[in-house]
Tab-separated table of C-alpha atoms in Angstrom:
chain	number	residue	atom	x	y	z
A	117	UNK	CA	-26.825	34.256	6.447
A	118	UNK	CA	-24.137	33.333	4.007
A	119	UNK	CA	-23.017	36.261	2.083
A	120	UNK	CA	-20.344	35.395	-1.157
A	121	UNK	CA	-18.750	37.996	-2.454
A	122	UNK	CA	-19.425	39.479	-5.888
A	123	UNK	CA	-16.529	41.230	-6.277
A	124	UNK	CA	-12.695	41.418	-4.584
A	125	UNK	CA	-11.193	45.206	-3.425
A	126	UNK	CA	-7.050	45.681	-3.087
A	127	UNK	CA	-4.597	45.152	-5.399
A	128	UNK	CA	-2.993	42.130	-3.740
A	129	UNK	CA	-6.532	39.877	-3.596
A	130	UNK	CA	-6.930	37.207	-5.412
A	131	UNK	CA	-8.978	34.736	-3.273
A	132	UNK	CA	-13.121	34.260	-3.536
A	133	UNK	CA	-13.861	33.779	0.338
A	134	UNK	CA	-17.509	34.094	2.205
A	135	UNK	CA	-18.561	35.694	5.351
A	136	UNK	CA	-21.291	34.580	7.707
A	137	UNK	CA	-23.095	37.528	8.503
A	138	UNK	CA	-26.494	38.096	9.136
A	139	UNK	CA	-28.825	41.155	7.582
A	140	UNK	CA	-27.011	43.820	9.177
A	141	UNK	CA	-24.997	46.708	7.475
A	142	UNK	CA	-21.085	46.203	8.191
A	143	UNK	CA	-18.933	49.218	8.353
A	144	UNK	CA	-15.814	47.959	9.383
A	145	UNK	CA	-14.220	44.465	10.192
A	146	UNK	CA	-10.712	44.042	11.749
A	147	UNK	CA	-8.978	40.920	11.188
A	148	UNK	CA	-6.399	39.259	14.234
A	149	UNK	CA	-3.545	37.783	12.687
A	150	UNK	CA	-1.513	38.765	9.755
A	151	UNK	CA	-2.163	42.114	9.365
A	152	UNK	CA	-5.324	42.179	7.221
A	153	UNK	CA	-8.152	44.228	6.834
A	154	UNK	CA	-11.695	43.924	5.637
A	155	UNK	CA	-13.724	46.434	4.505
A	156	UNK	CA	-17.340	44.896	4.594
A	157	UNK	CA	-20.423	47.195	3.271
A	158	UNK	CA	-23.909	45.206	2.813
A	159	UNK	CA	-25.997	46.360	0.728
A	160	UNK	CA	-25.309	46.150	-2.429
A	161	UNK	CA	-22.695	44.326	-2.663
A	162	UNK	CA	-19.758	42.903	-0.332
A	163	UNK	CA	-16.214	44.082	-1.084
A	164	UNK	CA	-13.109	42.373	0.853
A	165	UNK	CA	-9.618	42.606	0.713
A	166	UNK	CA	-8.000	39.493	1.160
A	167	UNK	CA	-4.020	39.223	-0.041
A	168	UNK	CA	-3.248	36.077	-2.341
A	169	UNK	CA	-1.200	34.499	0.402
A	170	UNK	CA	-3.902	34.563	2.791
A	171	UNK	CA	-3.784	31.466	5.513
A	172	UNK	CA	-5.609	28.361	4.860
A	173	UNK	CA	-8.499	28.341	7.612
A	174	UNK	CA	-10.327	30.849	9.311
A	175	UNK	CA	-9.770	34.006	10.798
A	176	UNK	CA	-11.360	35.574	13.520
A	177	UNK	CA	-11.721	39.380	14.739
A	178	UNK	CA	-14.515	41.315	15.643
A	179	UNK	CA	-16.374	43.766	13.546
A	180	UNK	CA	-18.685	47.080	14.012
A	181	UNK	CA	-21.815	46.895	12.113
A	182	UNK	CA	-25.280	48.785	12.801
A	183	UNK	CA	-28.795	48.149	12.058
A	184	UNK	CA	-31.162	50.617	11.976
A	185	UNK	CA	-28.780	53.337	12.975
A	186	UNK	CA	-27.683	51.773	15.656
A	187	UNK	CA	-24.336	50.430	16.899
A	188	UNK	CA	-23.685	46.621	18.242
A	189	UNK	CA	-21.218	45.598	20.156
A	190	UNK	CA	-18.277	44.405	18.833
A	191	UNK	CA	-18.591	40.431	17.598
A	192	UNK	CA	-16.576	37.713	16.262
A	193	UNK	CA	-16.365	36.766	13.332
A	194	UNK	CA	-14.546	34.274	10.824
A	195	UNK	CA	-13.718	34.345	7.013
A	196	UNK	CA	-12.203	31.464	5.246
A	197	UNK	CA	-10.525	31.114	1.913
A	198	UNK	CA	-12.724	29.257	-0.127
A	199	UNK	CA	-10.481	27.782	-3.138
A	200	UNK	CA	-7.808	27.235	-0.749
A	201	UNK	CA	-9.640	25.522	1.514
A	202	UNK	CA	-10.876	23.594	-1.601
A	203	UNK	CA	-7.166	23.327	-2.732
A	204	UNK	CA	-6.300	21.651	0.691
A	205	UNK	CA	-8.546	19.320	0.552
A	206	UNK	CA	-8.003	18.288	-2.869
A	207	UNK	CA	-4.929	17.448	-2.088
A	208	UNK	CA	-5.552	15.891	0.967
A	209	UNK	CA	-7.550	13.608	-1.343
A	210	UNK	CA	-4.842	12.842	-3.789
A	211	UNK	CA	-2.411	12.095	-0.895
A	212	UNK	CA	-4.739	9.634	0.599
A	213	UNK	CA	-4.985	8.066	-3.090
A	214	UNK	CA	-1.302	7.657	-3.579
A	215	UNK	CA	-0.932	6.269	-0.368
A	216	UNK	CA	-3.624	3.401	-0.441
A	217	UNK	CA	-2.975	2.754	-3.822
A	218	UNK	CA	0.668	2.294	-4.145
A	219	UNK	CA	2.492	2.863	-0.795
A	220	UNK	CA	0.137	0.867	1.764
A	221	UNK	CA	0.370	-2.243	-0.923
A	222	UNK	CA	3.730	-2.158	-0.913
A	223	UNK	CA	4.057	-1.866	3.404
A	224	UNK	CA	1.814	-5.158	3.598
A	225	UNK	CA	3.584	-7.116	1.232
A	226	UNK	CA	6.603	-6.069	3.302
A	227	UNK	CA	5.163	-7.155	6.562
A	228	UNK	CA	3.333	-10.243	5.259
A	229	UNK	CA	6.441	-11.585	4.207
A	230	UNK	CA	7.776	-11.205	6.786
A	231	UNK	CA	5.922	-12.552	8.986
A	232	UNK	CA	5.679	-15.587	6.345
A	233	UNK	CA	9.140	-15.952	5.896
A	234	UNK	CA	10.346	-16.085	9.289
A	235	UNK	CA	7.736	-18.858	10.381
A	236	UNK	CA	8.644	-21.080	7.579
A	237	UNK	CA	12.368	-20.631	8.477
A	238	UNK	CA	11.754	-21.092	11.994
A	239	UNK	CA	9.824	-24.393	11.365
A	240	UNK	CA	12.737	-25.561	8.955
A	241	UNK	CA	15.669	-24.478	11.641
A	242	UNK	CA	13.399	-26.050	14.681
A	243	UNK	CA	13.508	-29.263	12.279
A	244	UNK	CA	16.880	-29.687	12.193
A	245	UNK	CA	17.456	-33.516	12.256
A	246	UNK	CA	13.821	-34.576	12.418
A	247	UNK	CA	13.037	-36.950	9.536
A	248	UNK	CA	9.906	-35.670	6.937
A	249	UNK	CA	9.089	-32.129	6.206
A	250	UNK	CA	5.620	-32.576	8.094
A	251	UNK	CA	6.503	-29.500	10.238
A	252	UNK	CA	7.444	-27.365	7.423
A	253	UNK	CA	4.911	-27.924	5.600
A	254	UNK	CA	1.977	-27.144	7.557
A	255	UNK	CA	3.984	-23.946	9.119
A	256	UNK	CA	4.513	-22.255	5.717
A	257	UNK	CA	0.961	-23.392	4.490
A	258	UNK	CA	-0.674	-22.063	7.600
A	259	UNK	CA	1.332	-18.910	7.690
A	260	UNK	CA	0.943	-18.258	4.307
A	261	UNK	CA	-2.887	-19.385	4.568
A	262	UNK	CA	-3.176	-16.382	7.469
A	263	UNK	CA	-1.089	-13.519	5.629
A	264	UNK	CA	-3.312	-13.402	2.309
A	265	UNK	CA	-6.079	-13.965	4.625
A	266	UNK	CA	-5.207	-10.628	6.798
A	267	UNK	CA	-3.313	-8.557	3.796
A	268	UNK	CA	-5.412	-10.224	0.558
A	269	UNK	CA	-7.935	-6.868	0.535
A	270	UNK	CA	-4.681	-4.548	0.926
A	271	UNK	CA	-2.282	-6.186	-1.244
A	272	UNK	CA	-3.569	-8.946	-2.992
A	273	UNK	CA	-1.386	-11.293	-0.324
A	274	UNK	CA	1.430	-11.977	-3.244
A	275	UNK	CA	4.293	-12.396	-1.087
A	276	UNK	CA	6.339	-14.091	-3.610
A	277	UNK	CA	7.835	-12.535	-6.660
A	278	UNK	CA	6.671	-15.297	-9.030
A	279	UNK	CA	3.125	-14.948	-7.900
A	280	UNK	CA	3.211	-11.527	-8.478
A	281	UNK	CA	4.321	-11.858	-11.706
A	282	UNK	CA	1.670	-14.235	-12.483
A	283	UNK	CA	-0.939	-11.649	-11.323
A	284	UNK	CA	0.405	-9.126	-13.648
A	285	UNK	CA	0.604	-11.474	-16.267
A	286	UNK	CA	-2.798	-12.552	-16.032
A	287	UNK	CA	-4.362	-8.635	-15.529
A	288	UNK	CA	-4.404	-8.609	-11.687
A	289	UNK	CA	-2.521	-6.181	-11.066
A	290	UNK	CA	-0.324	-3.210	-12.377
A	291	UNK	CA	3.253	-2.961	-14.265
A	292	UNK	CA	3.678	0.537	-11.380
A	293	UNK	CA	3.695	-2.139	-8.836
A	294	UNK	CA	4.948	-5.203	-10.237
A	295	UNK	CA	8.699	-3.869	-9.123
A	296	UNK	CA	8.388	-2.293	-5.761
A	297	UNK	CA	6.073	-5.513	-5.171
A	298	UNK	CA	8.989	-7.508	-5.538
A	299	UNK	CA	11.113	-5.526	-3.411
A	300	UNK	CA	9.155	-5.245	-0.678
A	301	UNK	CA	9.063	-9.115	-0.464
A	302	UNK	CA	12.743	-9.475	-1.105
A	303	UNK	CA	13.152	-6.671	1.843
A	304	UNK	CA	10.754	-8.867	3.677
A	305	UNK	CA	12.716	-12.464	3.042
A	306	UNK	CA	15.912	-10.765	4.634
A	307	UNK	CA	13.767	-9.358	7.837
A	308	UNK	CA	12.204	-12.696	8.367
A	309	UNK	CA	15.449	-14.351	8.219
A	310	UNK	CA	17.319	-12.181	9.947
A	311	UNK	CA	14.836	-12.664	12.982
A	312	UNK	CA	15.154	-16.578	12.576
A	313	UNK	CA	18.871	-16.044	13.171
A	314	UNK	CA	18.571	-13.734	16.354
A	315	UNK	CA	16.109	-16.294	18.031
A	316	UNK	CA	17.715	-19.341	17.092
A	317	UNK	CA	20.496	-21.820	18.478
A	318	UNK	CA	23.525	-21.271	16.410
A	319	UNK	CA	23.951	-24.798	15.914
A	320	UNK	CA	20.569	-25.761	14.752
A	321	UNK	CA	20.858	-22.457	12.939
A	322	UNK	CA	23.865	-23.077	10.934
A	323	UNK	CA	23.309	-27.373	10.639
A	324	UNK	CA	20.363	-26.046	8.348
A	325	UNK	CA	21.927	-23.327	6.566
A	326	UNK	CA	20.076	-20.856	7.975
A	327	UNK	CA	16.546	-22.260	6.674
A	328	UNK	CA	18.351	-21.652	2.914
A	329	UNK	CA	17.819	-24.090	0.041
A	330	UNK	CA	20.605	-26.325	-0.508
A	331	UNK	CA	19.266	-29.315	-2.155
A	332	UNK	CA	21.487	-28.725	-5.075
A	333	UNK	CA	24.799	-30.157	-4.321
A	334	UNK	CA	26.490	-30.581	-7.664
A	335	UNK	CA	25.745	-30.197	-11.314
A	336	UNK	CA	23.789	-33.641	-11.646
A	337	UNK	CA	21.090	-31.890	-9.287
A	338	UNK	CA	20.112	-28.910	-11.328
A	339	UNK	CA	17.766	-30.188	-13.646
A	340	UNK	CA	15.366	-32.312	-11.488
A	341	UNK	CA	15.685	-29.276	-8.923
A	342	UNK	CA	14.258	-27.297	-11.578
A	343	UNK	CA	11.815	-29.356	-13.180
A	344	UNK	CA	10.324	-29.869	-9.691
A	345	UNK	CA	10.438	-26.188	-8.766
A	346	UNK	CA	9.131	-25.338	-12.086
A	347	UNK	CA	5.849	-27.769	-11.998
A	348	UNK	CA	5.516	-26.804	-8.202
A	349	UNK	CA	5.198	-23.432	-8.924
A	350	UNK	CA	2.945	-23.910	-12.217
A	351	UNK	CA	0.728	-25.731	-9.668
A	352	UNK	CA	0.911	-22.882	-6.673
A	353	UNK	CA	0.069	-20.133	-9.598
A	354	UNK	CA	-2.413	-22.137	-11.072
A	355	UNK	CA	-4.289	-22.290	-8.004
A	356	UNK	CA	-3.664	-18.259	-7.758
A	357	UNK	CA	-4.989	-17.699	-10.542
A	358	UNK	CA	-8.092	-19.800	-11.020
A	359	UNK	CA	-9.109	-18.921	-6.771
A	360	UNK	CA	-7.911	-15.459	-6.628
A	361	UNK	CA	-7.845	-13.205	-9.926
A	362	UNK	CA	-10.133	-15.010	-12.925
A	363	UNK	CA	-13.693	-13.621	-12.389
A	364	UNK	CA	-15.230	-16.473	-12.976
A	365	UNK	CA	-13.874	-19.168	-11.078
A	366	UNK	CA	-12.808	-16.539	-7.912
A	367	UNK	CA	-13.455	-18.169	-4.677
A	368	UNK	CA	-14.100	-16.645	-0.596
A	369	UNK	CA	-11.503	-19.633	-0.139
A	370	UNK	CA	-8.619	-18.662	-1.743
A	371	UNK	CA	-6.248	-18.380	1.121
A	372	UNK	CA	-6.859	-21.506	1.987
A	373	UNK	CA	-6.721	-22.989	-1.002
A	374	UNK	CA	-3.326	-21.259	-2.292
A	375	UNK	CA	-2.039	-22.294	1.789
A	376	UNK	CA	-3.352	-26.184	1.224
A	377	UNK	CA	-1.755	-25.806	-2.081
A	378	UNK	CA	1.621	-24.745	-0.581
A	379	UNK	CA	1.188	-27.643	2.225
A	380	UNK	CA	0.855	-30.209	-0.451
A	381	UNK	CA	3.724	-29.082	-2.172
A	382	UNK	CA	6.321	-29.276	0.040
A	383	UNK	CA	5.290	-32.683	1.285
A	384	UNK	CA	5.207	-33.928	-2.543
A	385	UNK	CA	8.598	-32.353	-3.274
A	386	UNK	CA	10.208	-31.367	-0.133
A	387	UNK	CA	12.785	-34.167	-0.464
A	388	UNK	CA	13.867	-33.106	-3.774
A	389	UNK	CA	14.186	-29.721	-4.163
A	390	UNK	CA	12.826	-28.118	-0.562
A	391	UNK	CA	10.009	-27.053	-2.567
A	392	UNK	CA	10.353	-22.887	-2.728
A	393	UNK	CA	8.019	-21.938	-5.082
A	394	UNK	CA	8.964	-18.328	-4.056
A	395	UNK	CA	12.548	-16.272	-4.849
A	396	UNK	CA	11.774	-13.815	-2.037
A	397	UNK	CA	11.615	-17.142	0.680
A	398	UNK	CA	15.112	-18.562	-1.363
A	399	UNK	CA	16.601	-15.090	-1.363
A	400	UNK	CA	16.156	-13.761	2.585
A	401	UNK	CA	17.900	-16.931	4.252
A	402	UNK	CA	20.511	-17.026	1.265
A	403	UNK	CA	21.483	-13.119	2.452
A	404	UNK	CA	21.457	-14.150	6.217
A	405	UNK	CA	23.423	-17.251	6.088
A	406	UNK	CA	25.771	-16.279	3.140
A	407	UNK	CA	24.471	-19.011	1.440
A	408	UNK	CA	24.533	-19.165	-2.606
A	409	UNK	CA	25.125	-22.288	-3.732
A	410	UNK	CA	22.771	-22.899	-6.940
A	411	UNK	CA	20.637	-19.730	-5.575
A	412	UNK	CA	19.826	-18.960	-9.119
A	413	UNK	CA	17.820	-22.231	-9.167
A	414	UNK	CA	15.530	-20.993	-7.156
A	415	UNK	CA	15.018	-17.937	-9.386
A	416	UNK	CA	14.603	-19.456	-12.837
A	417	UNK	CA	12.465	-22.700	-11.392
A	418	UNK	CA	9.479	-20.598	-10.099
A	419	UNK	CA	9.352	-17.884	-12.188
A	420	UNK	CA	9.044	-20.047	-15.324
A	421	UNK	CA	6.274	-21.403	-13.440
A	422	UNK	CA	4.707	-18.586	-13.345
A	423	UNK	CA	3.866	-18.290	-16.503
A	424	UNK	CA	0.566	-19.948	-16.743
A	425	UNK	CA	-2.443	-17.759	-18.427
A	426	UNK	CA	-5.235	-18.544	-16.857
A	427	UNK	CA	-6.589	-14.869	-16.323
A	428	UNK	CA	-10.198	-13.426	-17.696
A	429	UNK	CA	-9.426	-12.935	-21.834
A	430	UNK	CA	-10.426	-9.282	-21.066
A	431	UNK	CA	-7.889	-8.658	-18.101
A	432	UNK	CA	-4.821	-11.058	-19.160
A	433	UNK	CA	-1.927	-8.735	-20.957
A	434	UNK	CA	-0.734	-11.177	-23.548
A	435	UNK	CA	-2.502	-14.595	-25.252
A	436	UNK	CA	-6.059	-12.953	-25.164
């Protein structure tokens, strides 16, 4: 039976532990180990001596006891430190916490755009010279469709910097992760592009850019660039938004619906401005291919897109 001690002998112990004994009288218990000894008498009470620094765990020894005046062999035995056995679990608790709620996030964001980036650059390099953006289009829908799919329960399945700040704007998510959110898709952008560039023929590679925007070409450019980029992304976070984060309009189709909505985007505006809708797909090729021309269009477009409210009044951080 279970036997808690009542009170603690030594001038080192510090530690509540508990002894599985049965209803026998103990006389003496030696412990393996680190040298430690308990001195175990039953009835009245239980006395040990357990230092402050004992192990986590068990130990295990073997122990003289009698009953009825008679000796037993000697038997094994364990004790085990209650509180820090409690301690260590506790904190085996908390680590687990910290890690699924900040650092696993952040890893699929990282490897979803990834995985995003580099098939929409490999579909825009393999397109080199083909008239229409049909190819494109469907690659970086249907990638982007299958990421949020897989990653959505983990993440959220942002994968773009302007989404995520949409999703913090409109109560999805927190400020804690808003920033290492971003980095992990920038981080992702340059991995994805960086394969694109080890697979691909360097002259279908470099005819393109490297996948990078480059539909600005002078000064005259800028503004319908950014207008389209702008109403693009108004419509891709829009679609975030309404399918993915307000309560009431939330939908089991959302990846599909934010891929169809990607899709439909770059075959509307393809031809004008390459239709990015995301700084972290802009940003990977441009630090590939060494390609900045205009890059900060394709910072400014989307992320004043993303600034539609269309979140729950009681989630939504400003305009409730």
């Amino acid at each position: 039976m279970p036997i808690t001690p009542r009170q603690t002998c030594g001038a080192l112990c510090s530690r509540q532990v508990s002894v599985d004994l049965d209803e026998r009288r103990v006389e003496r218990a030696e412990v393996s180990g680190p040298a430690v000894c308990l001195l175990l008498h039953y009835p009245p009470h239980t006395c040990l001596s357990v230092p402050s620094w004992c192990p986590r765990g068990q130990y295990s020894g073997r122990l003289r006891c009698s009953m009825d005046d008679k000796e037993t062999k000697p038997e094994l035995f364990s004790v085990s430190c209650a509180e820090r056995e409690q301690e260590k679990q506790q904190q085996k608790t908390r680590a687990g916490r910290v890690f699924e709620r900040y650092v696993q996030p952040c890893l699929a964001e990282l490897l979803g755009s990834t995985l995003f980036i580099f098939a929409g650059c490999v579909s825009v390099v393999s397109n080199a010279g083909v008239p229409g953006t049909m190819q494109p289009a469907l690659a970086h829908g249907l990638a982007l469709a299958i990421v949020i799919a897989v990653f959505g329960e983990i993440s959220g399945g942002h994968f773009n910097p302007a989404v995520s700040v949409c999703v913090y704007l409109t109560g999805g998510m927190e400020l804690i992760l808003l920033l290492p959110y971003v980095l992990a898709q920038m981080f992702g952008g340059m991995i994805g592009a960086g394969l694109v560039k080890v697979i691909s023929p360097s002259i279908e590679y470099n005819n393109v850019s490297g996948a990078a925007f480059s539909a600005v070409k002078s000064t005259e450019d800028i503004g319908a660039v950014t207008v389209s980029e702008v109403v693009m992304t108004l419509f891709l976070t829009m679609v975030v938004s309404m399918a993915a984060v307000n309560g009431k309009t939330r939908s089991q189709f959302a990846p599909f619906c934010i891929g169809l909505t990607v899709t439909a985007n770059i075959l509307a505006g393809g031809m004008i401005s390459g239709a990015c809708m995301n700084p972290a797909r802009a940003f990977g090729p441009a630090v590939v291919a060494s390609y900045w021309d205009y890059h900060w269009v394709y910072w400014v477009g989307p992320l004043a897109g993303a600034m539609f409210l269309l979140g729950d009044e009681k989630t939504r951080i400003i305009m409730k």
